[in-house]
Coordinates of C-alpha atoms and ligand atoms in Angstrom, one line a residue:
M10 CA 91.3 58.3 78.4
T11 CA 94.4 60.5 77.0
S12 CA 96.6 57.8 77.0
K13 CA 94.3 55.2 75.6
R14 CA 93.5 57.3 72.4
K15 CA 97.3 58.0 72.0
Y16 CA 97.9 54.1 72.1
Q17 CA 95.3 53.7 69.6
R18 CA 97.1 55.5 67.1
N19 CA 99.3 52.8 66.3
L20 CA 96.6 49.9 66.6
Y21 CA 93.0 49.6 65.6
R22 CA 90.7 52.5 65.7
Q23 CA 87.1 52.0 66.2
V24 CA 84.7 53.3 63.6
L25 CA 81.0 53.4 64.1
I26 CA 78.9 52.7 60.9
A27 CA 75.1 53.9 61.2
D28 CA 72.8 53.3 58.5
D29 CA 69.2 51.8 58.3
D30 CA 70.1 50.5 54.9
I31 CA 71.7 47.2 55.2
I32 CA 73.4 47.2 51.9
N33 CA 75.1 50.5 52.7
R34 CA 76.3 49.3 56.2
E35 CA 77.7 46.1 54.8
I36 CA 79.6 48.0 51.7
L37 CA 81.2 50.1 54.3
R38 CA 81.9 47.2 56.6
N39 CA 83.8 45.6 53.7
M40 CA 85.6 48.6 52.8
L41 CA 86.7 49.7 56.5
E42 CA 86.9 46.5 58.4
D43 CA 90.7 45.6 57.6
E44 CA 92.0 48.6 59.2
Y45 CA 89.3 49.5 61.9
D46 CA 87.7 47.8 64.4
I47 CA 83.6 48.2 63.3
V48 CA 80.6 49.1 65.3
L49 CA 77.2 48.9 63.6
A50 CA 73.9 50.7 64.2
S51 CA 70.9 50.3 62.2
D52 CA 68.7 53.1 63.7
G53 CA 69.4 56.9 65.1
Q54 CA 68.8 55.9 68.7
E55 CA 71.1 52.7 68.4
A56 CA 73.8 54.7 67.0
L57 CA 73.6 57.4 69.8
D58 CA 73.6 54.7 72.3
K59 CA 76.6 53.0 71.0
I60 CA 78.5 56.3 70.8
K61 CA 78.0 57.0 74.4
E62 CA 78.9 53.3 75.4
N63 CA 82.1 53.6 73.3
S64 CA 82.7 57.3 73.7
E65 CA 86.3 56.8 75.1
T66 CA 87.6 54.2 72.2
L67 CA 85.6 55.4 69.1
S68 CA 87.5 57.2 66.6
I69 CA 84.7 58.3 64.4
A70 CA 81.0 58.1 63.7
L71 CA 79.8 57.7 60.3
L72 CA 76.3 58.9 60.2
D73 CA 73.3 58.5 57.8
L74 CA 71.5 61.6 57.7
M75 CA 68.0 59.8 57.3
M76 CA 67.2 57.1 59.7
P77 CA 64.2 56.4 61.7
G78 CA 64.7 57.4 65.5
L79 CA 67.0 59.9 65.3
T80 CA 68.2 61.9 62.2
G81 CA 71.9 62.3 61.7
F82 CA 71.2 65.9 62.4
E83 CA 69.9 65.2 65.8
I84 CA 72.9 62.7 66.6
L85 CA 75.3 65.3 65.8
E86 CA 73.7 67.8 68.1
K87 CA 73.6 65.6 71.1
M88 CA 77.2 64.4 70.4
K89 CA 78.3 67.9 70.3
A90 CA 76.2 69.0 73.4
D91 CA 77.7 66.0 75.6
D92 CA 81.2 66.6 76.9
R93 CA 81.6 62.8 76.9
T94 CA 81.3 62.5 73.2
S95 CA 81.9 66.3 72.0
H96 CA 85.3 65.2 70.9
I97 CA 84.3 62.5 68.6
P98 CA 84.3 63.3 65.0
A99 CA 81.8 62.6 62.5
I100 CA 81.2 62.3 58.8
V101 CA 78.0 62.3 57.3
L102 CA 76.6 59.9 54.5
T103 CA 74.2 61.8 52.2
S104 CA 72.8 62.1 48.9
E105 CA 71.7 65.5 49.6
K106 CA 74.0 68.2 48.5
S107 CA 71.7 70.8 50.1
A108 CA 72.4 69.2 53.6
E109 CA 76.1 69.8 53.7
V110 CA 76.0 73.3 55.0
D111 CA 73.7 72.4 57.8
C112 CA 76.2 69.5 58.9
L113 CA 79.2 71.7 58.9
K114 CA 77.4 74.0 61.3
L115 CA 76.8 71.1 63.5
G116 CA 80.3 70.1 63.5
A117 CA 80.6 67.6 61.1
S118 CA 84.0 66.8 59.6
D119 CA 83.2 65.8 56.0
F120 CA 80.7 64.1 54.0
I121 CA 80.7 60.9 51.9
S122 CA 78.2 61.0 49.1
K123 CA 75.6 58.4 48.0
P124 CA 76.2 56.3 46.0
F125 CA 79.5 55.6 47.4
E126 CA 82.6 56.5 45.8
L127 CA 85.5 54.4 45.2
P128 CA 87.0 52.4 48.7
E129 CA 90.2 54.1 48.4
V130 CA 88.6 57.7 48.5
I131 CA 86.4 56.6 51.2
K132 CA 89.2 55.2 53.3
A133 CA 91.3 58.3 52.6
R134 CA 88.5 60.5 54.0
V135 CA 88.0 58.5 56.9
N136 CA 91.6 58.5 58.0
K137 CA 92.2 62.0 57.5
A138 CA 89.1 63.1 59.6
I139 CA 90.5 60.8 62.4
E140 CA 93.9 62.0 62.4
L141 CA 92.7 65.8 62.1
S142 CA 90.9 65.2 65.2
E143 CA 93.6 63.1 67.2
D144 CA 95.7 66.2 66.3
T145 CA 93.6 68.6 67.4
H146 CA 92.8 66.8 70.6
I147 CA 96.6 66.6 71.2
I148 CA 97.0 70.2 70.9
Q149 CA 93.9 70.8 73.4
I150 CA 95.1 68.4 76.0
T151 CA 98.8 70.3 75.8
E152 CA 97.6 73.8 76.0
R153 CA 94.3 73.1 78.3
D154 CA 94.3 72.5 81.9
P155 CA 92.4 69.0 82.0
L156 CA 90.2 69.8 85.0
T157 CA 88.6 73.0 83.9
K158 CA 89.5 72.9 80.3
L159 CA 90.9 76.5 80.4
Y160 CA 94.3 77.4 78.9
N161 CA 97.4 76.4 80.9
D162 CA 99.9 79.1 81.8
E163 CA 102.4 78.5 79.1
Y164 CA 99.6 78.7 76.4
F165 CA 97.8 81.5 78.0
F166 CA 101.0 83.7 78.1
E167 CA 101.8 82.8 74.4
Y168 CA 98.1 83.8 73.5
A169 CA 98.0 86.9 75.7
H170 CA 101.3 88.1 73.9
E171 CA 99.5 87.4 70.5
I172 CA 96.7 89.6 71.4
D173 CA 99.0 92.4 72.4
V174 CA 100.7 92.0 69.1
R175 CA 97.7 91.4 67.1
Y176 CA 95.3 94.2 68.7
P177 CA 97.7 96.9 70.0
E178 CA 94.8 99.4 70.3
W179 CA 93.0 97.2 72.9
D180 CA 93.2 98.0 76.7
M181 CA 93.7 95.1 78.4
D182 CA 93.4 94.3 82.2
A183 CA 95.4 91.4 83.7
V184 CA 93.1 89.7 86.2
V185 CA 93.9 87.1 88.7
V186 CA 91.1 85.3 90.5
N187 CA 91.5 83.4 93.6
V188 CA 89.2 81.2 95.6
N189 CA 89.5 82.2 99.3
H190 CA 90.0 79.7 101.8
F191 CA 90.4 77.0 98.9
R192 CA 92.6 74.7 101.1
L193 CA 89.9 74.6 103.6
V194 CA 87.3 73.4 100.9
N195 CA 89.5 70.8 100.1
E196 CA 90.1 69.8 103.5
L197 CA 86.4 69.9 104.8
H198 CA 84.8 68.7 101.7
G199 CA 87.4 66.9 99.8
R200 CA 89.1 66.9 96.5
V201 CA 86.1 65.9 94.6
Y202 CA 84.1 68.8 95.8
G203 CA 87.0 71.1 95.5
D204 CA 87.3 70.0 91.8
E205 CA 83.8 70.9 91.5
V206 CA 84.2 74.4 92.9
L207 CA 87.0 74.9 90.3
V208 CA 85.2 73.9 87.4
A209 CA 82.2 76.1 88.6
V210 CA 84.7 79.0 88.9
A211 CA 85.9 78.0 85.2
D212 CA 82.1 77.9 84.0
S213 CA 81.7 81.3 85.3
I214 CA 84.8 82.8 83.6
R215 CA 83.7 81.3 80.3
E216 CA 80.4 82.9 81.1
L217 CA 82.2 86.3 81.4
L218 CA 84.1 85.5 78.4
S219 CA 81.2 85.6 76.2
H220 CA 80.7 89.1 77.1
I221 CA 84.1 90.5 77.0
E222 CA 87.0 89.6 74.7
G223 CA 89.6 87.6 76.4
I224 CA 91.4 84.4 77.2
A225 CA 91.5 82.7 80.5
A226 CA 93.7 80.1 82.3
R227 CA 93.8 78.3 85.4
S228 CA 97.3 78.8 86.7
D229 CA 97.8 76.5 89.4
A230 CA 95.5 75.2 92.0
D231 CA 93.0 77.8 92.6
N232 CA 94.4 80.6 90.5
F233 CA 92.8 81.8 87.7
Y234 CA 94.2 84.3 85.2
L235 CA 92.1 86.6 83.0
Y236 CA 93.3 88.6 80.3
I237 CA 90.5 90.6 79.2
R238 CA 89.6 93.9 77.2
H239 CA 88.9 96.8 79.6
Q240 CA 85.5 97.8 80.0
D241 CA 84.5 100.8 82.3
N242 CA 82.4 98.2 84.2
T243 CA 84.7 95.5 84.5
E244 CA 84.7 95.6 88.2
E245 CA 80.9 95.2 88.0
L246 CA 81.2 92.2 85.5
L247 CA 83.8 90.4 87.7
H248 CA 81.5 91.1 90.7
K249 CA 78.7 89.4 88.8
M250 CA 81.0 86.4 88.2
G251 CA 81.8 86.2 91.8
E252 CA 78.1 86.5 92.6
G253 CA 77.3 83.6 90.3
V254 CA 79.8 81.3 91.9
R255 CA 79.1 82.3 95.5
H256 CA 75.6 81.1 94.7
Q257 CA 76.9 77.6 94.0
M258 CA 79.2 77.8 97.0
E259 CA 76.8 78.7 99.5
R260 CA 77.4 75.5 101.5
T261 CA 81.0 76.3 102.0
S262 CA 81.0 80.2 102.5
I263 CA 83.6 80.7 100.2
W264 CA 84.1 83.7 97.8
L265 CA 86.5 84.8 95.0
R266 CA 88.9 87.6 95.4
M267 CA 90.6 89.3 92.5
G268 CA 93.8 91.2 91.9
I269 CA 93.6 93.6 88.9
Y270 CA 96.5 95.3 87.1
D271 CA 94.7 97.6 84.8
Y272 CA 95.4 98.7 81.3
T273 CA 97.3 102.0 82.2
N274 CA 100.7 100.4 82.3
E275 CA 100.7 97.9 79.3
K276 CA 104.4 98.7 78.5
I277 CA 105.2 96.3 81.3
D278 CA 105.7 92.5 80.3
V279 CA 102.5 90.9 80.7
E280 CA 104.0 88.2 82.9
K281 CA 105.0 90.8 85.0
R282 CA 101.6 92.3 85.1
F283 CA 100.0 89.1 86.2
E284 CA 102.8 88.5 88.9
D285 CA 101.6 92.1 90.3
A286 CA 98.0 91.3 89.9
L287 CA 99.0 88.2 92.0
S288 CA 100.3 90.3 94.8
A289 CA 97.4 92.6 94.7
C290 CA 95.0 89.6 95.2
N291 CA 97.2 88.5 98.1
T292 CA 96.7 91.3 100.1
L293 CA 93.2 90.6 100.4
R294 CA 94.0 87.4 101.7
N295 CA 92.5 88.1 105.3
N296 CA 90.2 91.1 104.1
Y297 CA 86.4 90.3 104.6
N298 CA 85.1 93.3 103.3
R299 CA 86.9 93.7 100.1
Y300 CA 87.1 91.4 97.3
V301 CA 88.8 93.5 94.4
A302 CA 92.4 94.9 95.0
Y303 CA 94.2 97.0 92.1
Y304 CA 98.0 96.5 92.0
N305 CA 99.7 100.1 93.3
R306 CA 102.9 100.3 91.3
E307 CA 104.2 103.1 93.4
A308 CA 103.5 101.3 96.8
H309 CA 105.0 98.3 95.6
E310 CA 107.9 100.1 94.3
A311 CA 108.2 101.7 97.8
E312 CA 108.1 98.5 99.4
L313 CA 111.0 96.8 97.3
L314 CA 113.0 99.9 97.9
A315 CA 112.4 99.6 101.7
E316 CA 113.5 96.1 101.4
Y317 CA 116.6 96.8 99.4
L318 CA 117.8 99.6 101.7
I319 CA 117.3 97.5 104.7
N320 CA 119.2 94.9 103.2
S321 CA 122.1 97.1 102.1
M322 CA 122.5 98.8 105.3
E323 CA 125.2 96.9 107.1
K324 CA 127.4 96.7 104.1
S325 CA 126.9 100.2 103.3
L326 CA 128.0 101.1 106.8
Q327 CA 131.1 99.0 106.6
A328 CA 132.0 100.3 103.3
G329 CA 131.7 104.0 104.4
Q330 CA 128.8 105.0 102.5
F331 CA 127.3 106.8 105.3
H332 CA 128.6 110.6 105.8
V333 CA 128.1 113.0 108.1
Y334 CA 127.0 116.8 106.9
Y335 CA 127.2 119.5 109.1
Q336 CA 124.9 122.4 109.3
G337 CA 126.3 125.5 111.2
K338 CA 123.8 127.2 114.0
Y339 CA 124.1 130.9 114.5
S340 CA 123.6 132.9 117.5
I341 CA 121.8 135.9 116.7
Q342 CA 121.1 138.1 119.4
R343 CA 124.5 140.1 119.1
E344 CA 125.7 142.8 116.6
K345 CA 127.1 140.1 114.0
P346 CA 125.6 136.8 113.8
A347 CA 128.0 133.8 114.7
L348 CA 128.6 130.1 114.3
T349 CA 128.0 129.0 117.5
S350 CA 127.3 125.2 117.0
A351 CA 126.5 122.7 114.3
E352 CA 124.0 120.0 113.6
A353 CA 125.1 116.6 112.3
L354 CA 123.0 115.1 109.6
V355 CA 123.5 111.7 108.0
R356 CA 123.8 111.2 104.4
W357 CA 123.7 108.0 102.4
I358 CA 125.8 108.2 99.1
H359 CA 124.9 104.6 98.0
P360 CA 127.1 103.4 94.8
E361 CA 123.8 102.3 93.0
R362 CA 121.3 104.6 94.4
G363 CA 123.1 107.6 94.4
F364 CA 122.3 110.2 97.3
I365 CA 119.8 109.0 99.5
S366 CA 117.9 111.4 102.0
P367 CA 117.6 110.5 105.6
G368 CA 113.7 111.3 105.2
S369 CA 113.6 108.0 103.1
F370 CA 115.5 105.8 105.6
I371 CA 115.3 106.9 109.2
S372 CA 111.9 105.9 109.9
L373 CA 112.6 102.7 107.9
F374 CA 115.5 101.9 110.1
E375 CA 113.5 103.1 113.2
S376 CA 111.1 100.4 112.3
N377 CA 113.3 97.5 112.5
G378 CA 116.4 98.6 115.0
L379 CA 119.0 99.3 112.6
I380 CA 118.7 102.9 113.5
Q381 CA 120.9 102.2 116.8
K382 CA 123.8 101.1 114.7
L383 CA 123.7 103.7 112.4
D384 CA 123.3 106.3 115.2
R385 CA 126.1 104.9 117.2
F386 CA 128.4 105.0 114.1
I387 CA 127.4 108.8 113.5
F388 CA 128.0 109.7 117.2
R389 CA 131.4 108.1 117.0
E390 CA 132.2 109.8 113.6
V391 CA 131.3 113.3 115.2
A392 CA 133.3 112.4 118.2
S393 CA 136.4 111.9 116.2
K394 CA 135.9 114.9 114.2
I395 CA 135.7 117.2 117.2
R396 CA 138.7 115.7 118.4
K397 CA 140.6 116.2 115.3
W398 CA 139.3 119.9 114.9
K399 CA 140.6 120.7 118.4
D400 CA 143.8 119.2 117.5
E401 CA 144.1 120.8 114.1
L402 CA 142.4 124.0 114.4
G403 CA 143.0 124.5 118.2
Y404 CA 139.4 125.0 118.5
S405 CA 136.2 123.5 117.8
V406 CA 132.2 124.0 118.2
P407 CA 129.6 121.7 119.8
V408 CA 128.0 119.4 117.8
S409 CA 124.4 118.3 117.9
V410 CA 123.6 114.6 117.1
N411 CA 119.9 113.3 116.4
V412 CA 119.1 110.9 119.1
S413 CA 116.5 108.4 117.8
R414 CA 113.7 107.8 120.2
L415 CA 114.8 104.1 120.0
D416 CA 118.4 105.0 121.4
M417 CA 116.8 106.4 124.2
F418 CA 115.5 103.0 125.1
E419 CA 119.0 101.6 125.1
N420 CA 119.9 101.0 128.6
D421 CA 123.6 101.6 128.0
L422 CA 123.4 104.9 126.2
C423 CA 124.7 107.3 128.8
Q424 CA 127.4 104.8 129.0
F425 CA 128.2 104.8 125.5
F426 CA 128.4 108.5 125.4
L427 CA 130.5 108.4 128.4
D428 CA 132.9 106.1 126.9
L429 CA 133.0 108.0 123.9
L430 CA 134.0 111.1 125.5
K431 CA 136.9 109.3 127.4
E432 CA 138.0 107.6 124.2
Y433 CA 138.2 111.1 122.6
D434 CA 139.2 113.1 125.5
L435 CA 136.1 115.3 125.2
S436 CA 133.7 116.9 127.8
S437 CA 129.8 116.6 127.8
D438 CA 129.9 120.4 126.2
D439 CA 131.1 119.1 122.9
I440 CA 128.2 117.1 122.1
L441 CA 124.6 118.2 122.0
L442 CA 121.8 115.6 121.8
E443 CA 118.6 116.5 119.8
I444 CA 115.5 114.6 120.8
T445 CA 112.2 115.0 119.0
E446 CA 109.2 116.1 120.6
S447 CA 107.0 113.1 119.7
A448 CA 109.4 111.1 121.5
Y449 CA 108.6 112.7 124.9
T450 CA 104.6 111.5 124.3
E451 CA 105.5 108.2 123.8
D452 CA 107.0 106.6 126.8
S453 CA 107.6 109.6 128.7
E454 CA 108.5 107.8 131.9
Q455 CA 111.5 105.9 130.5
L456 CA 112.5 108.7 128.2
I457 CA 112.7 111.3 131.2
K458 CA 114.7 108.9 133.3
T459 CA 117.4 108.6 130.3
V460 CA 117.5 112.3 129.7
N461 CA 117.8 112.9 133.4
E462 CA 120.7 110.3 133.4
L463 CA 122.3 112.4 130.4
R464 CA 121.8 115.5 132.0
S465 CA 123.4 114.7 135.3
H466 CA 126.6 114.0 133.4
G467 CA 126.3 117.1 131.8
F468 CA 125.0 116.6 128.5
R469 CA 122.6 119.3 127.2
I470 CA 119.3 118.4 125.6
E471 CA 117.6 120.0 122.8
M472 CA 114.0 119.3 122.1
D473 CA 113.6 119.1 118.4
D474 CA 110.6 119.8 116.0
F475 CA 108.9 121.5 119.0
G476 CA 105.5 122.2 118.1
S477 CA 104.9 119.6 115.8
G478 CA 103.9 116.9 118.6
Y479 CA 101.2 117.1 121.2
S480 CA 103.1 118.0 124.4
S481 CA 100.6 119.8 126.8
L482 CA 101.9 123.1 128.4
N483 CA 101.7 121.4 131.6
M484 CA 104.0 118.6 130.8
L485 CA 106.4 121.0 128.9
T486 CA 106.9 122.4 132.3
M487 CA 108.0 119.3 133.7
L488 CA 110.4 118.1 131.0
P489 CA 114.3 118.4 131.6
I490 CA 115.6 120.2 128.5
D491 CA 118.0 122.7 127.8
Y492 CA 117.1 124.1 124.0
L493 CA 113.7 124.2 122.4
K494 CA 114.1 123.7 118.8
L495 CA 111.2 124.9 117.0
D496 CA 109.4 123.0 114.2
M497 CA 110.4 124.4 110.6
K498 CA 106.8 124.7 109.8
F499 CA 106.3 127.5 112.0
I500 CA 109.4 129.5 110.4
Q501 CA 108.4 128.3 106.6
G502 CA 104.7 129.0 107.1
M503 CA 105.2 132.3 108.3
K504 CA 104.0 135.3 106.3
D505 CA 104.5 138.7 107.9
D506 CA 101.2 139.3 109.6
D507 CA 99.3 135.9 109.5
K508 CA 98.2 133.3 112.1
S509 CA 101.7 131.4 112.0
A510 CA 103.4 134.7 112.9
S511 CA 101.4 134.7 116.1
M512 CA 102.0 131.0 116.6
L513 CA 105.5 131.7 116.3
K514 CA 105.2 134.4 119.0
L515 CA 103.2 132.0 121.0
M516 CA 105.9 129.6 120.9
M517 CA 108.5 132.2 121.5
D518 CA 106.4 132.7 124.8
I519 CA 106.4 129.3 126.1
A520 CA 110.0 129.1 125.7
S521 CA 110.6 132.4 127.7
H522 CA 108.0 130.9 130.3
L523 CA 110.2 127.8 130.5
Q524 CA 113.5 129.8 130.3
V525 CA 115.3 128.1 127.8
P526 CA 117.0 129.3 124.7
V527 CA 115.2 128.9 121.2
V528 CA 116.6 127.6 117.9
A529 CA 114.9 128.1 115.0
E530 CA 115.6 125.9 111.8
G531 CA 114.5 126.1 108.2
V532 CA 115.3 129.9 108.0
E533 CA 115.6 130.7 104.3
T534 CA 115.1 134.2 104.0
E535 CA 116.3 137.5 105.5
S536 CA 112.9 138.6 106.6
Q537 CA 112.3 135.2 108.5
Y538 CA 115.9 136.0 110.2
L539 CA 115.0 139.5 111.2
L540 CA 111.5 138.5 112.6
L541 CA 112.8 136.0 114.5
K542 CA 115.6 138.1 116.1
D543 CA 113.0 140.7 116.8
L544 CA 111.1 138.2 118.7
G545 CA 114.1 137.4 120.7
C546 CA 115.0 133.8 119.1
D547 CA 118.6 133.0 120.3
I548 CA 119.9 130.6 117.6
I549 CA 119.2 130.0 114.0
Q550 CA 119.8 127.2 111.6
G551 CA 118.9 127.3 107.9
Y552 CA 119.8 127.7 104.3
Y553 CA 120.0 131.4 104.9
F554 CA 123.1 131.3 106.8
A555 CA 124.5 127.6 106.0
K556 CA 123.3 124.8 104.5
P557 CA 124.4 121.1 105.5
V558 CA 127.8 120.5 103.8
P559 CA 130.5 117.7 104.0
V560 CA 132.9 117.8 106.7
D561 CA 136.0 119.5 104.8
Q562 CA 133.7 122.3 103.7
F563 CA 132.4 122.9 107.2
E564 CA 136.2 123.1 108.3
E565 CA 136.5 125.9 106.0
L566 CA 133.4 127.6 107.4
M567 CA 135.0 127.2 110.8
K568 CA 138.4 128.7 109.9
E569 CA 136.5 131.8 108.1
E570 CA 134.8 132.2 111.4
R571 CA 137.8 132.2 113.6
N572 CA 139.5 134.9 111.2
A573 CA 136.6 137.1 111.1
Ligands
C2E27 P1 115.9 117.3 111.4 O1 116.3 116.9 112.7 O2 114.5 118.2 111.9 O3 116.6 118.1 110.8 C1 116.5 119.3 109.9 C2 116.2 119.2 108.4 O4 116.1 120.2 108.0 C3 117.6 118.4 107.7 O5 116.9 117.5 106.8 C4 118.2 119.6 107.3 O6 119.2 119.3 106.1 C5 116.9 120.4 106.8 N1 117.2 121.9 106.8 C6 118.1 122.6 107.3 N2 117.9 124.0 107.0 C7 116.9 124.1 106.1 C8 116.5 124.9 105.4 O7 116.5 126.3 105.4 N3 115.2 124.6 104.7 C9 114.9 123.3 104.5 N4 113.8 123.3 103.6 N5 115.4 122.5 105.2 C10 116.7 122.6 105.9 P2 117.7 116.1 106.5 O8 119.3 116.2 106.7 O9 117.1 115.7 105.4 O10 117.1 115.1 107.6 C11 115.8 115.0 107.9 C12 115.6 114.3 109.3 O11 116.1 112.9 109.5 C13 115.9 115.2 110.4 O12 115.1 116.2 110.6 C14 116.3 114.2 111.5 O13 114.8 113.9 112.0 C15 116.8 112.9 110.7 N6 118.1 112.6 110.8 C16 119.1 113.1 110.0 N7 120.4 112.5 110.4 C17 120.1 111.9 111.4 C18 120.8 111.0 112.3 O14 122.1 111.0 112.1 N8 120.2 110.1 113.1 C19 118.9 110.2 113.1 N9 118.4 109.3 114.3 N10 118.1 111.1 112.5 C20 118.5 111.7 111.7
CA28 CA1 117.7 117.5 114.4
CA29 CA1 114.1 119.5 113.2

């Protein structure tokens, strides 16, 4: 239809003249027939029939107001109510000035008063009405989706921006509506039915928009965008909308799902808000219990950051952006606390992100296997530093490294350490291995095998974060370990006489039962230190004695210690 109408612009246009008075009909016919293709009707019903019949080719209808059968009013009304004819402009022929307002309300474009004016005037009026309607039509077909008559993307965003500019005080929600399993609908029931579904969704969106200020578009396929003014019951309204459609869709058991980016963050670009509403909507893809999802900025940003960190890990590793910090451990059951060893803690100093704490990447790297690479880099780095200290300072302290549970499942872990010792001419006393307690509870058989293998080569194992996992006492007695490292929460939660102090005592009792020395970490105050000393704790690590520091600072610490 569209191409036909455009084509007509340069050729004959078709004009319907409806008047029961033959003289009037003939006058108008005479005036217009040089330029237009004329269709005549002599009563209301005939006029309406011919309008319908020629709905695709008719450029305009000239309607006498008073005709037998149907009046001009009634024809206008019926034309506007019918999708096939509503686009056809109409000019009313009347001698009654008083009828003009009513005709306008019904959508008439203009009037020609009787008796008729000069032919030039009438021709000009007809021509103008046709052109106006054709222009409007062209605007409509470019800004609207032909199937649903909702806006298309491009115009939708333009109007959304306009709303933001014109009504800055409105709180707007960006909503994406999607038909769940729409592809299935198409495949099972055919495209024609699929189109019907889309039109039904569009209709229920239009119904919604009659209650809320806003605009809507069909973006692509089965994605609909709504930019609507926030109301407290938005979700309820959306629910109703979904219900309305579902009713019609019972046959296919489809439903609507929605992603909402709510008004609380309007400073973000409207396009971006819809992108995020869409990703919220997509999280519901296989969810049968929920149909509305809100975009959660923080979760999404965390996801993006995680992805970024994963992608830049290897490059960072090669570029030397992972550093080892060293935190001293102090032996306290003697007159004066003395530095006895250290823990190697990784630090990522990223050129764009700055300082990234291991808390935000270790478990991330554990979830995709990158941790083994990183840890082996750290192990090697530590070994090379111990060698350097021995050579340059003439002495060194043992350094413990954190061994991820994933490292423990690599068959060649023990061999790797042995090769490392050989390469740097070190002994198994130089490197301690920290393994977190929770690793033991996962696949303890495999883990214990690896621990036994390492211990048989002289490596000493510290059970890290002891008390945070779920080891049973029974299991503990069977575990091959050399040190217990208390979880920080026992120390940090400790106030002089409360429950956590007694928990701490209990942990110390377990350790003495197992006959292994206890390391306490996270010691920040003198009173914590004194209490731990009192309880018989052997080694202490924490800000109270030393923070994790870069290697050169740690070297200074070692020098001081030796001179003390
Ligand atoms: P963790 O093994 O339990 O390490 C102790 C954490 O406590 C470290 O955090 C350390 O900086 C911090 N800390 C030490 N003293 C104090 C204190 O007095 N107060 C407080 N509030 N904190 C203290 P960090 O360096 O952020 O490391 C976090 C976790 O990341 C480590 O917990 C460890 O599980 C893991 N990690 C660190 N480096 C590596 C590594 O090279 N490989 C692997 N696999 N994991 C590592
Ligand atoms: Ca540790
Ligand atoms: Ca720990």
